[in-house]
Every structure is written in structure tokens, then in C-alpha cells.
CSV table of C-alpha atoms in Angstrom, one decimal:
chain,number,residue,atom,x,y,z
L,133,MET,CA,92.5,70.4,89.2
L,134,ARG,CA,92.0,68.1,92.1
L,135,ARG,CA,91.9,65.1,89.8
L,136,ALA,CA,95.2,66.3,88.3
L,137,MET,CA,96.7,66.5,91.7
L,138,ALA,CA,95.4,63.1,92.8
L,139,THR,CA,96.9,61.4,89.7
L,140,ALA,CA,100.2,63.3,89.5
L,141,GLU,CA,103.3,61.3,88.8
L,142,VAL,CA,105.7,62.1,91.7
L,143,GLY,CA,109.3,61.5,92.8
L,144,ASP,CA,111.6,63.2,95.3
L,145,ASP,CA,112.1,66.8,94.5
L,146,VAL,CA,114.7,67.3,97.2
L,147,PHE,CA,116.9,65.3,94.8
L,148,GLY,CA,115.4,66.9,91.7
L,149,GLU,CA,113.6,63.7,90.8
L,150,ASP,CA,109.9,64.7,90.8
L,151,PRO,CA,108.9,64.6,87.1
L,152,THR,CA,105.8,66.7,87.5
L,153,THR,CA,107.7,69.5,89.4
L,154,ASN,CA,110.4,69.3,86.8
L,155,ARG,CA,107.9,69.7,84.0
L,156,LEU,CA,106.3,72.7,85.8
L,157,GLN,CA,109.7,74.4,86.3
L,158,GLU,CA,110.7,73.8,82.7
L,159,ARG,CA,107.3,75.1,81.4
L,160,VAL,CA,107.5,78.3,83.4
L,161,ALA,CA,111.2,78.9,82.6
L,162,GLU,CA,110.2,78.7,78.9
L,163,LEU,CA,107.2,81.0,79.4
L,164,LEU,CA,109.4,83.5,81.1
L,165,GLY,CA,112.3,83.1,78.7
L,166,LYS,CA,114.7,82.1,81.5
L,167,ASP,CA,117.3,79.4,81.7
L,168,ALA,CA,115.9,77.7,84.8
L,169,ALA,CA,113.1,78.0,87.4
L,170,LEU,CA,112.4,76.7,90.9
L,171,PHE,CA,109.1,75.8,92.5
L,172,VAL,CA,108.7,77.4,95.9
L,173,PRO,CA,105.8,77.4,98.5
L,174,SER,CA,105.0,81.1,98.3
L,175,GLY,CA,105.7,84.3,96.4
L,176,THR,CA,107.3,85.8,99.5
L,177,MET,CA,109.8,82.9,99.5
L,178,GLY,CA,110.5,83.4,95.8
L,179,ASN,CA,111.2,87.1,96.3
L,180,GLN,CA,113.4,86.5,99.3
L,181,LEU,CA,115.4,83.8,97.4
L,182,ALA,CA,116.0,86.2,94.6
L,183,LEU,CA,117.4,88.8,97.0
L,184,ALA,CA,119.5,86.3,98.9
L,185,VAL,CA,121.2,84.9,95.8
L,186,GLN,CA,122.0,88.3,94.3
L,187,ALA,CA,123.0,90.5,97.3
L,188,THR,CA,125.3,90.1,100.3
L,189,ALA,CA,124.9,91.3,103.8
L,190,GLY,CA,124.9,95.0,104.2
L,191,ASP,CA,123.9,95.7,100.6
L,192,GLU,CA,121.0,98.0,99.7
L,193,VAL,CA,118.2,97.2,97.3
L,194,ILE,CA,115.9,99.9,95.8
L,195,VAL,CA,112.2,99.1,95.8
L,196,ASP,CA,109.0,100.9,95.0
L,197,GLN,CA,107.6,102.7,98.1
L,198,GLU,CA,104.4,100.8,97.9
L,199,SER,CA,105.9,97.4,97.0
L,200,HIS,CA,104.8,94.0,98.4
L,201,ILE,CA,108.4,93.3,99.3
L,202,LEU,CA,108.5,96.4,101.5
L,203,HIS,CA,105.1,96.3,103.1
L,204,TYR,CA,103.9,92.7,103.3
L,205,GLU,CA,107.0,90.4,103.7
L,206,THR,CA,107.5,90.9,107.4
L,207,GLY,CA,110.9,92.6,107.1
L,208,ALA,CA,112.3,89.4,105.6
L,209,PRO,CA,115.0,91.1,103.5
L,210,SER,CA,116.7,92.3,106.7
L,211,LEU,CA,116.7,88.8,108.2
L,212,ILE,CA,117.2,86.5,105.2
L,213,ALA,CA,119.3,88.3,102.7
L,214,ARG,CA,120.4,90.8,105.4
L,215,VAL,CA,120.0,93.7,103.1
L,216,GLN,CA,118.3,97.1,103.7
L,217,LEU,CA,115.7,98.4,101.4
L,218,ARG,CA,115.5,101.9,100.1
L,219,SER,CA,112.1,103.0,98.8
L,220,ALA,CA,111.1,105.5,96.2
L,221,PRO,CA,108.1,106.2,93.9
L,222,LEU,CA,109.4,104.1,91.0
L,223,GLN,CA,106.0,103.0,89.6
L,224,GLU,CA,103.7,105.9,90.1
L,225,GLN,CA,105.4,107.7,87.2
L,226,PRO,CA,107.3,104.9,85.4
L,227,ALA,CA,108.7,107.1,82.7
L,228,ARG,CA,110.7,108.9,85.4
L,229,ALA,CA,111.9,105.8,87.1
L,230,CYS,CA,115.5,105.8,85.8
L,231,GLN,CA,116.0,109.4,86.9
L,232,VAL,CA,114.6,108.5,90.4
L,233,LEU,CA,117.0,105.5,90.5
L,234,THR,CA,120.0,107.6,89.4
L,235,ASP,CA,119.3,110.0,92.3
L,236,LEU,CA,119.2,107.1,94.7
L,237,VAL,CA,122.3,105.1,93.8
L,238,ARG,CA,124.8,105.4,96.6
L,239,PRO,CA,128.2,107.0,95.9
L,240,GLU,CA,131.3,104.8,96.1
L,241,ALA,CA,132.4,105.5,99.7
L,242,TYR,CA,133.2,103.2,102.5
L,243,TYR,CA,130.5,104.6,104.8
L,244,TYR,CA,127.6,104.0,102.4
L,245,PRO,CA,125.8,100.7,101.8
L,246,ARG,CA,126.5,99.3,98.4
L,247,THR,CA,123.5,99.7,96.0
L,248,ARG,CA,123.2,96.1,94.6
L,249,GLY,CA,119.9,95.9,92.8
L,250,VAL,CA,116.4,97.1,92.0
L,251,CYS,CA,113.0,95.4,92.5
L,252,ILE,CA,109.9,96.2,90.5
L,253,GLU,CA,106.3,94.8,90.9
L,254,ASN,CA,104.2,94.0,87.9
L,255,THR,CA,101.2,94.2,88.3
L,256,HIS,CA,101.2,96.5,91.3
L,257,ASN,CA,99.1,95.3,94.2
L,258,ARG,CA,98.9,98.6,96.2
L,259,PHE,CA,98.4,100.6,93.0
L,260,SER,CA,95.1,99.0,92.0
L,261,GLY,CA,96.7,96.3,89.8
L,262,ALA,CA,98.6,98.8,87.7
L,263,ILE,CA,100.6,97.4,84.8
L,264,MET,CA,104.2,98.7,84.6
L,265,PRO,CA,104.5,99.5,80.9
L,266,LEU,CA,107.0,97.5,78.9
L,267,GLU,CA,109.2,100.5,77.8
L,268,PRO,CA,110.0,101.7,81.4
L,269,VAL,CA,110.7,98.0,82.3
L,270,GLN,CA,113.2,97.8,79.4
L,271,GLN,CA,114.7,101.2,80.4
L,272,ILE,CA,115.2,100.1,84.0
L,273,GLY,CA,116.7,96.9,82.8
L,274,ARG,CA,119.3,98.7,80.6
L,275,TRP,CA,119.9,101.2,83.5
L,276,CYS,CA,120.7,98.3,85.8
L,277,ALA,CA,122.8,96.4,83.3
L,278,GLU,CA,125.0,99.5,82.7
L,279,ARG,CA,125.7,99.7,86.4
L,280,GLY,CA,126.2,96.0,87.1
L,281,LEU,CA,123.0,95.8,89.2
L,282,PHE,CA,120.4,93.1,89.3
L,283,LEU,CA,116.8,93.7,88.4
L,284,HIS,CA,114.2,91.5,90.1
L,285,CYS,CA,110.5,91.5,89.1
L,286,ASP,CA,107.9,90.6,91.7
L,287,GLY,CA,105.6,89.2,89.0
L,288,ALA,CA,103.1,87.6,91.3
L,289,ARG,CA,100.4,88.9,88.9
L,290,LEU,CA,102.6,89.1,85.8
L,291,TRP,CA,100.1,86.8,84.1
L,292,ASN,CA,97.5,89.5,84.5
L,293,ALA,CA,99.7,92.1,82.8
L,294,SER,CA,100.4,89.7,79.9
L,295,VAL,CA,96.7,88.9,79.4
L,296,ALA,CA,95.6,92.5,79.6
L,297,THR,CA,98.2,93.8,77.1
L,298,GLY,CA,98.8,90.8,74.9
L,299,ILE,CA,102.5,91.1,75.6
L,300,PRO,CA,104.1,87.6,76.3
L,301,PRO,CA,105.4,87.1,79.8
L,302,ALA,CA,108.9,86.4,78.4
L,303,VAL,CA,109.0,89.9,76.9
L,304,TYR,CA,108.1,91.5,80.2
L,305,ALA,CA,110.7,89.3,82.0
L,306,ALA,CA,113.5,89.7,79.5
L,307,PRO,CA,115.0,92.9,81.0
L,308,CYS,CA,115.0,91.3,84.5
L,309,THR,CA,117.7,89.1,86.0
L,310,THR,CA,115.2,87.2,88.0
L,311,VAL,CA,111.4,87.1,88.1
L,312,MET,CA,108.9,85.5,90.5
L,313,VAL,CA,105.4,84.5,89.4
L,314,CYS,CA,102.5,83.1,91.4
L,315,LEU,CA,100.5,80.0,90.5
L,316,SER,CA,97.8,80.8,93.1
L,317,LYS,CA,96.1,84.2,93.0
L,318,GLY,CA,94.3,84.6,89.7
L,319,LEU,CA,95.5,81.2,88.3
L,320,GLY,CA,93.7,79.4,91.1
L,321,ALA,CA,96.3,76.8,92.2
L,322,PRO,CA,96.1,76.1,96.0
L,323,VAL,CA,99.7,76.9,96.6
L,324,GLY,CA,103.0,77.7,95.0
L,325,SER,CA,105.1,80.2,93.1
L,326,ILE,CA,108.1,80.0,90.7
L,327,VAL,CA,111.3,82.0,90.7
L,328,ALA,CA,113.2,82.0,87.4
L,329,GLY,CA,116.5,83.2,86.2
L,330,PRO,CA,120.0,82.1,85.1
L,331,GLU,CA,121.1,78.6,85.9
L,332,ASP,CA,123.7,79.5,88.5
L,333,LEU,CA,121.3,81.7,90.5
L,334,ILE,CA,118.5,79.2,90.4
L,335,ALA,CA,121.0,76.5,91.6
L,336,GLU,CA,121.9,78.7,94.5
L,337,ALA,CA,118.2,79.5,95.1
L,338,ARG,CA,117.6,75.8,95.5
L,339,ARG,CA,120.1,75.7,98.3
L,340,TRP,CA,118.5,78.7,100.0
L,341,ARG,CA,115.1,77.1,99.6
L,342,LYS,CA,116.3,74.1,101.5
L,343,MET,CA,117.8,76.3,104.2
L,344,LEU,CA,114.5,78.0,104.7
L,345,GLY,CA,112.5,74.8,104.9
L,346,GLY,CA,111.0,75.0,101.5
L,347,GLY,CA,112.4,71.8,100.1
L,348,MET,CA,109.5,69.3,99.6
L,349,ARG,CA,109.5,65.6,98.7
L,350,GLN,CA,106.6,64.6,96.4
L,351,SER,CA,105.9,68.2,95.4
L,352,GLY,CA,104.4,67.0,92.1
L,353,VAL,CA,101.0,66.8,93.8
L,354,LEU,CA,101.2,70.6,94.1
L,355,SER,CA,103.0,71.2,90.8
L,356,ALA,CA,100.2,69.3,89.0
L,357,ALA,CA,97.8,72.0,90.1
L,358,GLY,CA,100.2,74.7,88.7
L,359,LEU,CA,100.4,72.9,85.4
L,360,TYR,CA,96.6,72.6,85.2
L,361,ALA,CA,96.2,76.3,86.1
L,362,LEU,CA,98.5,77.3,83.3
L,363,ASP,CA,96.6,75.1,80.8
L,364,GLN,CA,93.1,76.0,81.9
L,365,HIS,CA,93.1,79.3,83.7
L,366,LEU,CA,95.5,81.7,82.1
L,367,GLU,CA,93.4,83.2,79.3
L,368,ARG,CA,90.4,83.4,81.5
L,369,LEU,CA,92.1,86.1,83.6
L,370,ALA,CA,90.4,88.5,81.1
L,371,GLU,CA,87.1,87.6,82.7
L,372,ASP,CA,88.4,88.9,86.0
L,373,HIS,CA,89.6,92.1,84.4
L,374,ARG,CA,86.1,92.6,82.8
L,375,ARG,CA,84.4,92.1,86.2
L,376,ALA,CA,86.7,94.5,87.9
L,377,LYS,CA,85.9,97.1,85.3
L,378,GLU,CA,82.2,96.5,85.6
L,379,PHE,CA,82.4,96.7,89.4
L,380,ALA,CA,84.3,100.0,89.2
L,381,GLN,CA,81.9,101.5,86.7
L,382,SER,CA,79.0,100.5,88.9
L,383,ILE,CA,80.3,102.2,92.1
L,384,VAL,CA,82.2,105.3,90.7
L,385,GLU,CA,79.4,107.7,91.6
L,386,GLU,CA,79.6,106.9,95.3
L,387,PHE,CA,83.2,105.8,95.5
L,388,GLU,CA,86.5,107.3,94.5
L,389,LEU,CA,88.7,104.9,92.5
L,390,MET,CA,92.5,104.9,92.7
L,391,LEU,CA,92.6,104.0,89.0
L,392,ASP,CA,89.6,104.5,86.7
L,393,PRO,CA,89.2,102.2,85.0
L,394,PRO,CA,91.2,99.5,86.9
L,395,PRO,CA,93.7,98.0,84.5
L,396,THR,CA,93.5,94.4,85.7
L,397,ASN,CA,91.7,92.6,88.5
L,398,ILE,CA,92.2,94.8,91.5
L,399,VAL,CA,89.9,97.7,92.4
L,400,LEU,CA,91.0,100.2,95.2
L,401,PHE,CA,88.1,102.4,96.3
L,402,ARG,CA,86.9,104.7,99.1
L,403,SER,CA,83.8,106.5,100.0
L,404,ARG,CA,83.2,110.0,98.4
L,405,ARG,CA,81.0,110.7,101.5
L,406,GLY,CA,83.6,110.2,104.1
L,407,VAL,CA,82.3,106.8,105.4
L,408,ASP,CA,84.8,105.2,107.7
L,409,THR,CA,86.7,102.5,105.7
L,410,GLU,CA,87.0,100.0,108.6
L,411,HIS,CA,83.3,100.3,109.5
L,412,LEU,CA,82.4,99.7,105.8
L,413,LEU,CA,84.7,96.7,105.7
L,414,GLU,CA,83.1,95.2,108.8
L,415,GLN,CA,79.6,95.7,107.5
L,416,LEU,CA,80.4,94.2,104.1
L,417,ALA,CA,82.1,91.1,105.7
L,418,SER,CA,79.1,90.5,108.0
L,419,SER,CA,76.9,90.5,104.8
L,420,GLY,CA,79.1,88.1,103.0
L,421,VAL,CA,81.0,90.5,100.8
L,422,LEU,CA,84.7,90.0,101.5
L,423,VAL,CA,87.0,92.9,100.6
L,424,SER,CA,90.3,93.7,102.3
L,425,PRO,CA,92.1,96.8,103.5
L,426,GLY,CA,94.3,98.5,101.0
L,427,PRO,CA,96.6,101.4,101.6
L,428,PRO,CA,95.4,103.6,104.5
L,429,GLY,CA,91.9,104.8,103.8
L,430,TRP,CA,91.3,102.5,100.8
L,431,LEU,CA,89.3,99.2,100.3
L,432,ARG,CA,90.6,96.5,98.0
L,433,ALA,CA,88.4,94.3,95.9
L,434,VAL,CA,90.1,91.5,94.0
L,435,PHE,CA,88.4,89.5,91.2
L,436,HIS,CA,89.3,85.8,90.6
L,437,LEU,CA,88.0,82.6,89.1
L,438,ASP,CA,85.6,81.9,92.1
L,439,ILE,CA,83.6,85.1,91.4
L,440,SER,CA,80.8,84.8,88.9
L,441,ASP,CA,78.7,87.4,87.2
L,442,ASP,CA,75.9,86.7,89.8
L,443,ASP,CA,78.4,87.2,92.6
L,444,LEU,CA,79.5,90.5,91.0
L,445,ALA,CA,75.9,91.7,90.8
L,446,ALA,CA,75.2,90.7,94.4
L,447,ALA,CA,78.4,92.4,95.7
L,448,ILE,CA,77.5,95.7,93.9
L,449,ALA,CA,74.0,95.7,95.3
L,450,MET,CA,75.1,94.9,98.8
L,451,LEU,CA,77.9,97.6,98.7
L,452,HIS,CA,75.4,100.2,97.6
L,453,ARG,CA,72.9,99.3,100.2
L,454,ILE,CA,75.4,99.3,103.1
L,455,HIS,CA,77.1,102.4,101.9
L,456,ARG,CA,73.9,104.4,101.6
L,457,ASP,CA,72.8,103.2,105.1
L,458,LEU,CA,76.1,104.3,106.6
L,459,CYS,CA,75.9,107.6,104.7
L,460,GLY,CA,72.6,108.3,106.4
L,461,LYS,CA,74.0,107.5,109.8
L,462,HIS,CA,77.1,109.5,109.1
L,463,SER,CA,75.0,112.6,108.1
L,464,LEU,CA,72.9,112.2,111.2
L,465,ALA,CA,75.9,112.0,113.4
L,466,MET,CA,77.3,115.2,111.7
L,467,ASN,CA,74.1,117.1,112.4
L,468,THR,CA,73.8,116.2,116.1
């Protein structure tokens, strides 16, 4: 990947003249079945551009109550697109999503915000890498189209959904007006995401990207990493899924799993013995096992191309050792 970056053919992408970036954008647009695509520095920027070009100030956008856009993008929709978010459990029971949405659409009255669109997340970060099934995605797409609403997919890990199910990314993306996919995360590029959609929206997104400081000159150096990742790292996502399942299976007696088995590469887990999550997180980190906080009370383990089978075995052994040690201290504290 670094060799591809070092030898990348470059131009000036601010003027649309970087050949490597243009190839990457065309490649991802084709993979997603969209007219056009735009390279952006981050998934957050991609999501925010999608909102900015499809909504106006004062509009309301419906999102899942555990979505990345709601929890992890620093309130950006209120500042950049100047929209408010309305959250609901869209993805916990995907088959009911359209009914939930119907109940949330604002009536036509001057004192309500205007419902302008819906955002889904596939796969779902805070729901242990859950895949939103294709049929509900298609149903939501039809529901939005019938009401003149946009549907945006935060597909940071859409590649994982595709590899896990065998369904092409373009099929998942077809019901959506716009879709964002990450080239980092599981694909392993150092930086970058793509937002894709109709030509006119992507042209406007380019303007917004410039406004937010995301226009880059010789971005082909970064785009080359994305092209390499698509060529070399896409199908190997299945290895991450396998390791996530093996990790979950190895800890299930001591830890509750949010989803068993984990559908892709994210495992959310917590102690069945009441061991404090933050204390366990700290002890693991000091022993070289890096997991992150999930939703309140949960730990989050993510598997990627830098984790080998040996790493997996070492992490499982260390987790068991530390957890059992903390369980002993927890029991002692309870009895004193």
C-alpha cells in the first residue's frame, strides 16, 4: 500500500485533475451503482455533506437512536446542515422501521419542522456490527421515495455487510439517495471515505467539501491507498468476521454478548459477574489488549487486518486472566 502511495500519479484535485483520485471516485461510484462519487477526508465529513446537500436549515432528519451521526459526530448536523435530528429505534427491529417512521413524520403545519429525510447505518457500530437486512432497506427506500424524502446510508462498514452476506454493495445502496463508505476501518487505508449519489448532489457536495476545508491538492497519494485497499483487502474482511466469532465463542461463558454470534467484525460484551467495565478496560489496555468503550456498560472489540490468529489467542487469554482476577477482587469486596 505504501509503495502504491509513493508511486501514485497525481494532479490537482481542487480542479478535478488528479487522475488517481478520479479513478477511485469512478471505481466506488460503480461499486455502489451511483452516478458520481467524491473522495473526502473522513466518514463524518461524508455524512455531513450528504445532509448539507439534501436538507435546508430548520429541517428535521430521522436517524436511528444509536447511530454514529447522532452520537459521534459532535453535533455537526446542527452546525453544518443546520438541521435537527429526531431519533428512534429504526434498526433494532428493522421489519418495523417503516411503521416507526410513519409515526415520526411531522404533520404539515407551520409550527413543525419539515421532515426532510432518513439516515440508516449499515453495518451498525453501536449494535455490535449488525447488518440491516436488504428487505427493510428496500422498504425504507420505497417509503422515502413515496414521500419525497431522501434516504442516506452511513455505510462506513457497508463492505462488511456485503462480504458477510454475498450481496453486492450496489444492491444495498440502490434504495438510498446517497451513501458514504469508508476506505479506512476494515479496508485498512490510512485515511479517506467516499460519498456517492446523483451527479447534481455530488457536484454540490464538492462545493461543501471546499467550504469545510476538505479540498486537497495532490490527493492521489491518499486515493492510491484506497484503490489498493479495494483490490487487496475487500474479500479478506471475512477473516475479521471469523476472528470476531471465535473471540465471542471463547468468552461467552464469562461475558454477555450483545449479539451472539456477532454478524461481522464488532463484538460488544460485558461481564456476567458485574465487573466494572471501565476498570476492565484500563486493565486490558495496560496489558496491551486495546478495546474501546461501547454503549454504556459495554466493551467493544473490533477485528481488522492488523490482528492475526496469534493476536486473537493472546487477547482471549489475557481477557480471561484479567477478568478472573477482577472477579476475585469483586467477590472479596462484596464480602467485606
